[in-house]
PDB file of C-alpha atoms and ligand atoms in Angstrom:
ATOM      1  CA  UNK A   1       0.000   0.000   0.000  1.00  0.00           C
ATOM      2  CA  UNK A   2       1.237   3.429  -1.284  1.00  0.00           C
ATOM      3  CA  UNK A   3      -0.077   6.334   0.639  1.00  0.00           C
ATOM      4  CA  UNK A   4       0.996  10.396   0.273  1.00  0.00           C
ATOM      5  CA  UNK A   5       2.087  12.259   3.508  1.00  0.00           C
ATOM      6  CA  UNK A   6       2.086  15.924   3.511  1.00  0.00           C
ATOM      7  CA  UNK A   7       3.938  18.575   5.910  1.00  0.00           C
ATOM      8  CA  UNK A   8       2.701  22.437   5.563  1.00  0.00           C
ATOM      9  CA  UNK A   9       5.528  25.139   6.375  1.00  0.00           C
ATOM     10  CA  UNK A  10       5.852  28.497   5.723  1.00  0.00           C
ATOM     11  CA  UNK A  11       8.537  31.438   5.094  1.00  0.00           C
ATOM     12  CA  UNK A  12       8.618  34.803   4.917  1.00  0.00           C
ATOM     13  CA  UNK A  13      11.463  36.269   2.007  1.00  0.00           C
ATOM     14  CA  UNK A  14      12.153  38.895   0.084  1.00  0.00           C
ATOM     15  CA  UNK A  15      13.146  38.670  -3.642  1.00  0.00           C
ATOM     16  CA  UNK A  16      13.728  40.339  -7.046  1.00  0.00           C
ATOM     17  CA  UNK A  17      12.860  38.825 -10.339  1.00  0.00           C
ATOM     18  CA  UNK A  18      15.351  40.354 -12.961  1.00  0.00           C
ATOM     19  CA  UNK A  19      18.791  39.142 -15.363  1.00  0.00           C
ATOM     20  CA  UNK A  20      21.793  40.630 -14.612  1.00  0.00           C
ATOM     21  CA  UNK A  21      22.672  40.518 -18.305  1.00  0.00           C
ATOM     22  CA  UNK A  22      19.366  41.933 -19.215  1.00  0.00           C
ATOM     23  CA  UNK A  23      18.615  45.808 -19.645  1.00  0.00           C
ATOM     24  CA  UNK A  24      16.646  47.493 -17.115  1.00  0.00           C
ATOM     25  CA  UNK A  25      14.271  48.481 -19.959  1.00  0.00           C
ATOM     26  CA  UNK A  26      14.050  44.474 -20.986  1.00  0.00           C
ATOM     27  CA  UNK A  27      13.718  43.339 -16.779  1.00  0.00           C
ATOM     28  CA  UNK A  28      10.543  45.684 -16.729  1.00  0.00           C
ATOM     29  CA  UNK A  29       8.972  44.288 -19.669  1.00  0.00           C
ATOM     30  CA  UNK A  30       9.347  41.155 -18.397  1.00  0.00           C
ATOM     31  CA  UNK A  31       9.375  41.123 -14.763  1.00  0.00           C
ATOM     32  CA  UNK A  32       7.000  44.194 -14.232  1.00  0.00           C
ATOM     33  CA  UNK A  33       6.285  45.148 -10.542  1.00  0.00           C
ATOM     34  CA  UNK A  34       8.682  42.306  -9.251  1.00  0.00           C
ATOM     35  CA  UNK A  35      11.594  43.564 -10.859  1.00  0.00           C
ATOM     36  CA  UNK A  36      11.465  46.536  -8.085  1.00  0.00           C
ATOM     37  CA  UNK A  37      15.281  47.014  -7.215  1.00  0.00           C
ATOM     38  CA  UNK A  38      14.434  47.726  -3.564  1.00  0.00           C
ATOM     39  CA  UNK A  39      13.073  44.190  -3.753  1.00  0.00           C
ATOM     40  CA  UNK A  40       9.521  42.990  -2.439  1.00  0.00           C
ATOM     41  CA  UNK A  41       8.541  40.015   0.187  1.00  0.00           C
ATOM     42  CA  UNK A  42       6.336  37.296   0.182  1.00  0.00           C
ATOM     43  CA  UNK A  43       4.873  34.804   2.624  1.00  0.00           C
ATOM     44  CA  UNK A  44       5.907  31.707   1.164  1.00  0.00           C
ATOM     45  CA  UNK A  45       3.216  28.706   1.779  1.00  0.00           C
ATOM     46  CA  UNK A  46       5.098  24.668   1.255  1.00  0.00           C
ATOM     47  CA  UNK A  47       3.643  22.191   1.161  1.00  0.00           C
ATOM     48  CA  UNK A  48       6.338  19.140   1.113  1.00  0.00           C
ATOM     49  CA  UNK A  49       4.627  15.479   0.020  1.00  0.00           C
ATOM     50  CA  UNK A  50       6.228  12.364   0.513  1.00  0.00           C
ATOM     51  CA  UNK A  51       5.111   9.219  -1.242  1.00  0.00           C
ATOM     52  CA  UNK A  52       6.230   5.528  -0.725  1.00  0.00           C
ATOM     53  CA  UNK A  53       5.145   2.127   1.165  1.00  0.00           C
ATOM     54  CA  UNK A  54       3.137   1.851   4.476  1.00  0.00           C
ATOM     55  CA  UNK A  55       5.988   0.108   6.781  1.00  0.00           C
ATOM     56  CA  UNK A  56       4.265  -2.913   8.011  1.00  0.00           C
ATOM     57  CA  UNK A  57       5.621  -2.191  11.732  1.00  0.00           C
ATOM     58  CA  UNK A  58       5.081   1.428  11.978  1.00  0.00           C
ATOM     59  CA  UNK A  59       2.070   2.343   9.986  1.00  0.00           C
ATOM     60  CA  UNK A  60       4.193   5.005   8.395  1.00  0.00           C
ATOM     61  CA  UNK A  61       5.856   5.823   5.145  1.00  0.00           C
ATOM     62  CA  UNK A  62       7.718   8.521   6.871  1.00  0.00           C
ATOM     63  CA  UNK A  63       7.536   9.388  10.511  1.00  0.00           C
ATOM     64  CA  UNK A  64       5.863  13.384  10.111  1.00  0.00           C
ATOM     65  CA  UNK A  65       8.033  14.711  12.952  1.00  0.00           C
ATOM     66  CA  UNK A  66      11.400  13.442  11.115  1.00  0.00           C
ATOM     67  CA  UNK A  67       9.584  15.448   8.029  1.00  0.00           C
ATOM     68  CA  UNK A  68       8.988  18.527   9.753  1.00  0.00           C
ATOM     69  CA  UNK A  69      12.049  18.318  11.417  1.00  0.00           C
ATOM     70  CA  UNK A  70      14.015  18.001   8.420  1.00  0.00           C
ATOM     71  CA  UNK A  71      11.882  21.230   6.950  1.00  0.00           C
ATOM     72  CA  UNK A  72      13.013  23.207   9.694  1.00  0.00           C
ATOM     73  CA  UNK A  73      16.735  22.830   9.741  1.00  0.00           C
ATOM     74  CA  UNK A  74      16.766  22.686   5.717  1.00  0.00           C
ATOM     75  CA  UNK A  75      14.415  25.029   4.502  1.00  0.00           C
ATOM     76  CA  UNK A  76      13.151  27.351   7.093  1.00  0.00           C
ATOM     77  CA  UNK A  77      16.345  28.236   8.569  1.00  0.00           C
ATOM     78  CA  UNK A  78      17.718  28.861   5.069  1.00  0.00           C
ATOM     79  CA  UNK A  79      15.320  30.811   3.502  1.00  0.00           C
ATOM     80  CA  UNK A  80      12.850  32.556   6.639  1.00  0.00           C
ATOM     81  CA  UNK A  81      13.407  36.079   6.618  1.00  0.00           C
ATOM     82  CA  UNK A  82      16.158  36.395   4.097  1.00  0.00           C
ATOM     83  CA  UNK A  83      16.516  37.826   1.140  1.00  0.00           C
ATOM     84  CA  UNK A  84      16.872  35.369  -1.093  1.00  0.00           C
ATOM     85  CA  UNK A  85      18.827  36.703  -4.246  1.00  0.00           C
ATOM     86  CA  UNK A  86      21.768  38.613  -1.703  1.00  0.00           C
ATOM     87  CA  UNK A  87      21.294  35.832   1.302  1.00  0.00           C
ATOM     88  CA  UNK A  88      20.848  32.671  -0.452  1.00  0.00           C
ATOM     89  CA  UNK A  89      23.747  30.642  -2.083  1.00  0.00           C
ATOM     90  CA  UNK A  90      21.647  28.905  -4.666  1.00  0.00           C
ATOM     91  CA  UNK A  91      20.330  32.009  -5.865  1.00  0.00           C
ATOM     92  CA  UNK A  92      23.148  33.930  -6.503  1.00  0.00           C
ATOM     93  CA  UNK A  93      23.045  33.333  -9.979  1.00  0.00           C
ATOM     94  CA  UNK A  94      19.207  31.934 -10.089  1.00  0.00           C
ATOM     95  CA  UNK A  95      16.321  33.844 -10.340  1.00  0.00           C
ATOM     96  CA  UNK A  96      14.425  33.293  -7.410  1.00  0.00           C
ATOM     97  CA  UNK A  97      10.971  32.614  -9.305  1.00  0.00           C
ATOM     98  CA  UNK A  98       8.057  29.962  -7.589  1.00  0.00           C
ATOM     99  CA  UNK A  99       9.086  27.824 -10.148  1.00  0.00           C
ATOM    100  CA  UNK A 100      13.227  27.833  -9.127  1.00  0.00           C
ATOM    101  CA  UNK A 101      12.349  28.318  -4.841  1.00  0.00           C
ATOM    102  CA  UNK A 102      10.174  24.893  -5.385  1.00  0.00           C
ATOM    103  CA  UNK A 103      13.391  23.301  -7.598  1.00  0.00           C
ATOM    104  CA  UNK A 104      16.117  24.257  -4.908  1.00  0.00           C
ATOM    105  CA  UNK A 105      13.807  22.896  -1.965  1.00  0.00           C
ATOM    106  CA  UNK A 106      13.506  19.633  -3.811  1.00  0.00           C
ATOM    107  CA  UNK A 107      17.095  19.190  -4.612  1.00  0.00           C
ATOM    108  CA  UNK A 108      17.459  20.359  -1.014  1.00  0.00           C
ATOM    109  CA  UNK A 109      15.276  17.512   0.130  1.00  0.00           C
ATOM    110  CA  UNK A 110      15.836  14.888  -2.154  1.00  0.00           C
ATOM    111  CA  UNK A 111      19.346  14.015  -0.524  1.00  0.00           C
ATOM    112  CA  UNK A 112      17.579  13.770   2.703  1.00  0.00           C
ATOM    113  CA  UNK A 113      14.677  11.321   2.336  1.00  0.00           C
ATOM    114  CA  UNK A 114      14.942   7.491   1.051  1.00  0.00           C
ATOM    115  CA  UNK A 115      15.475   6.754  -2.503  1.00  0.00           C
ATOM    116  CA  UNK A 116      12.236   4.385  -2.313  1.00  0.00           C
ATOM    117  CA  UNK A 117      10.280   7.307  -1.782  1.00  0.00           C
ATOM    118  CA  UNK A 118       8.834  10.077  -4.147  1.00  0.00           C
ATOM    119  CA  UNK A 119       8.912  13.611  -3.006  1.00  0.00           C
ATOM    120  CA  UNK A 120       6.960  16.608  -4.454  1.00  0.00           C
ATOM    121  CA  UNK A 121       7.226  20.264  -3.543  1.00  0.00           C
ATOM    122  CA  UNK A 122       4.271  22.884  -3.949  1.00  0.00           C
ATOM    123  CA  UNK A 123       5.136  26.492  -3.502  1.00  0.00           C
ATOM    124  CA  UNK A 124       2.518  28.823  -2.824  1.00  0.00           C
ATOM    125  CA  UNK A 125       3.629  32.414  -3.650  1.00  0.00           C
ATOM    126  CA  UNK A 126       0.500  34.080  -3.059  1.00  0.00           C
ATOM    127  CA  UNK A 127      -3.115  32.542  -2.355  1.00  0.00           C
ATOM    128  CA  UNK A 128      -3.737  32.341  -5.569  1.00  0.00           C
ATOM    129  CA  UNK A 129      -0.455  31.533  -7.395  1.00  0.00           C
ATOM    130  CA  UNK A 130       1.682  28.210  -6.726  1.00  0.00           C
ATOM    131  CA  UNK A 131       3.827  26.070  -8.507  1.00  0.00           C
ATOM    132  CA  UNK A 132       4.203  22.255  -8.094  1.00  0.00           C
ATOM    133  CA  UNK A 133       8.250  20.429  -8.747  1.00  0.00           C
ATOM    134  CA  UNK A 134       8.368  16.320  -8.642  1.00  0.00           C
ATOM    135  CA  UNK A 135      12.332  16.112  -9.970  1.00  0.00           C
ATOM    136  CA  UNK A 136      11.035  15.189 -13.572  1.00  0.00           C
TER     137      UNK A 136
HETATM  138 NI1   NI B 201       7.514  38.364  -6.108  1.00  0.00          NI
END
């Protein structure tokens, strides 16, 4: 038996959408209203899945404490209340779009759950906008 477990988190960062080796003129067009160069913040909603076997001893296909645990150390501490183009490694030379926070969280993740298991990241930028990553 296969089952889905899901761990909600949250994080509060600041970003800019822009190229370095674009114009300003070309960033606008583009990026509009997020390519502000004083940057802009969002409260970031995650929503991490996990999907594998039921262990037959536990009842779990990953214990939800290890999980949130895991999105603590790894992802909140990282990215809560930074900004993430100047304060985050990985985005030094990445823009920090949904689409590329959800990638780095799941390459962030991946190294840290079983093989055997399946993980997929949703990103929710804003209530109404969020992006969904599963490594393919
Ligand atoms: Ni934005």
């Amino acid at each position: 038996m296969r089952v889905t477990v899901s761990r909600k988190a949250h994080f509060n960062a600041a970003h800019r959408l822009y190229r370095k080796d674009w114009s300003m003129e070309k960033n606008q067009d583009v990026f509009g209203k997020c390519n502000n160069p004083n940057f802009h913040g969002h409260n970031y909603e995650l929503i991490v899945s996990v999907t594998g076997v039921v262990d037959k001893e536990t009842g779990y296909v990953i214990d939800t404490k290890i999980l949130s645990d895991l999105i603590k150390e790894h992802i909140e501490e990282a990215f809560d209340h930074k900004n993430l183009n100047e304060d985050v490694l990985e985005f030094k030379d990445l823009n920090p779009t949904a689409e590329h926070i959800a990638y780095v969280i799941w390459n962030k993740l991946r190294v840290l759950i079983d093989v055997d298991k399946e993980l997929e990241i949703t990103l929710y930028e804003t209530p109404r906008n969020f992006v969904t990553y599963k490594g393919l």
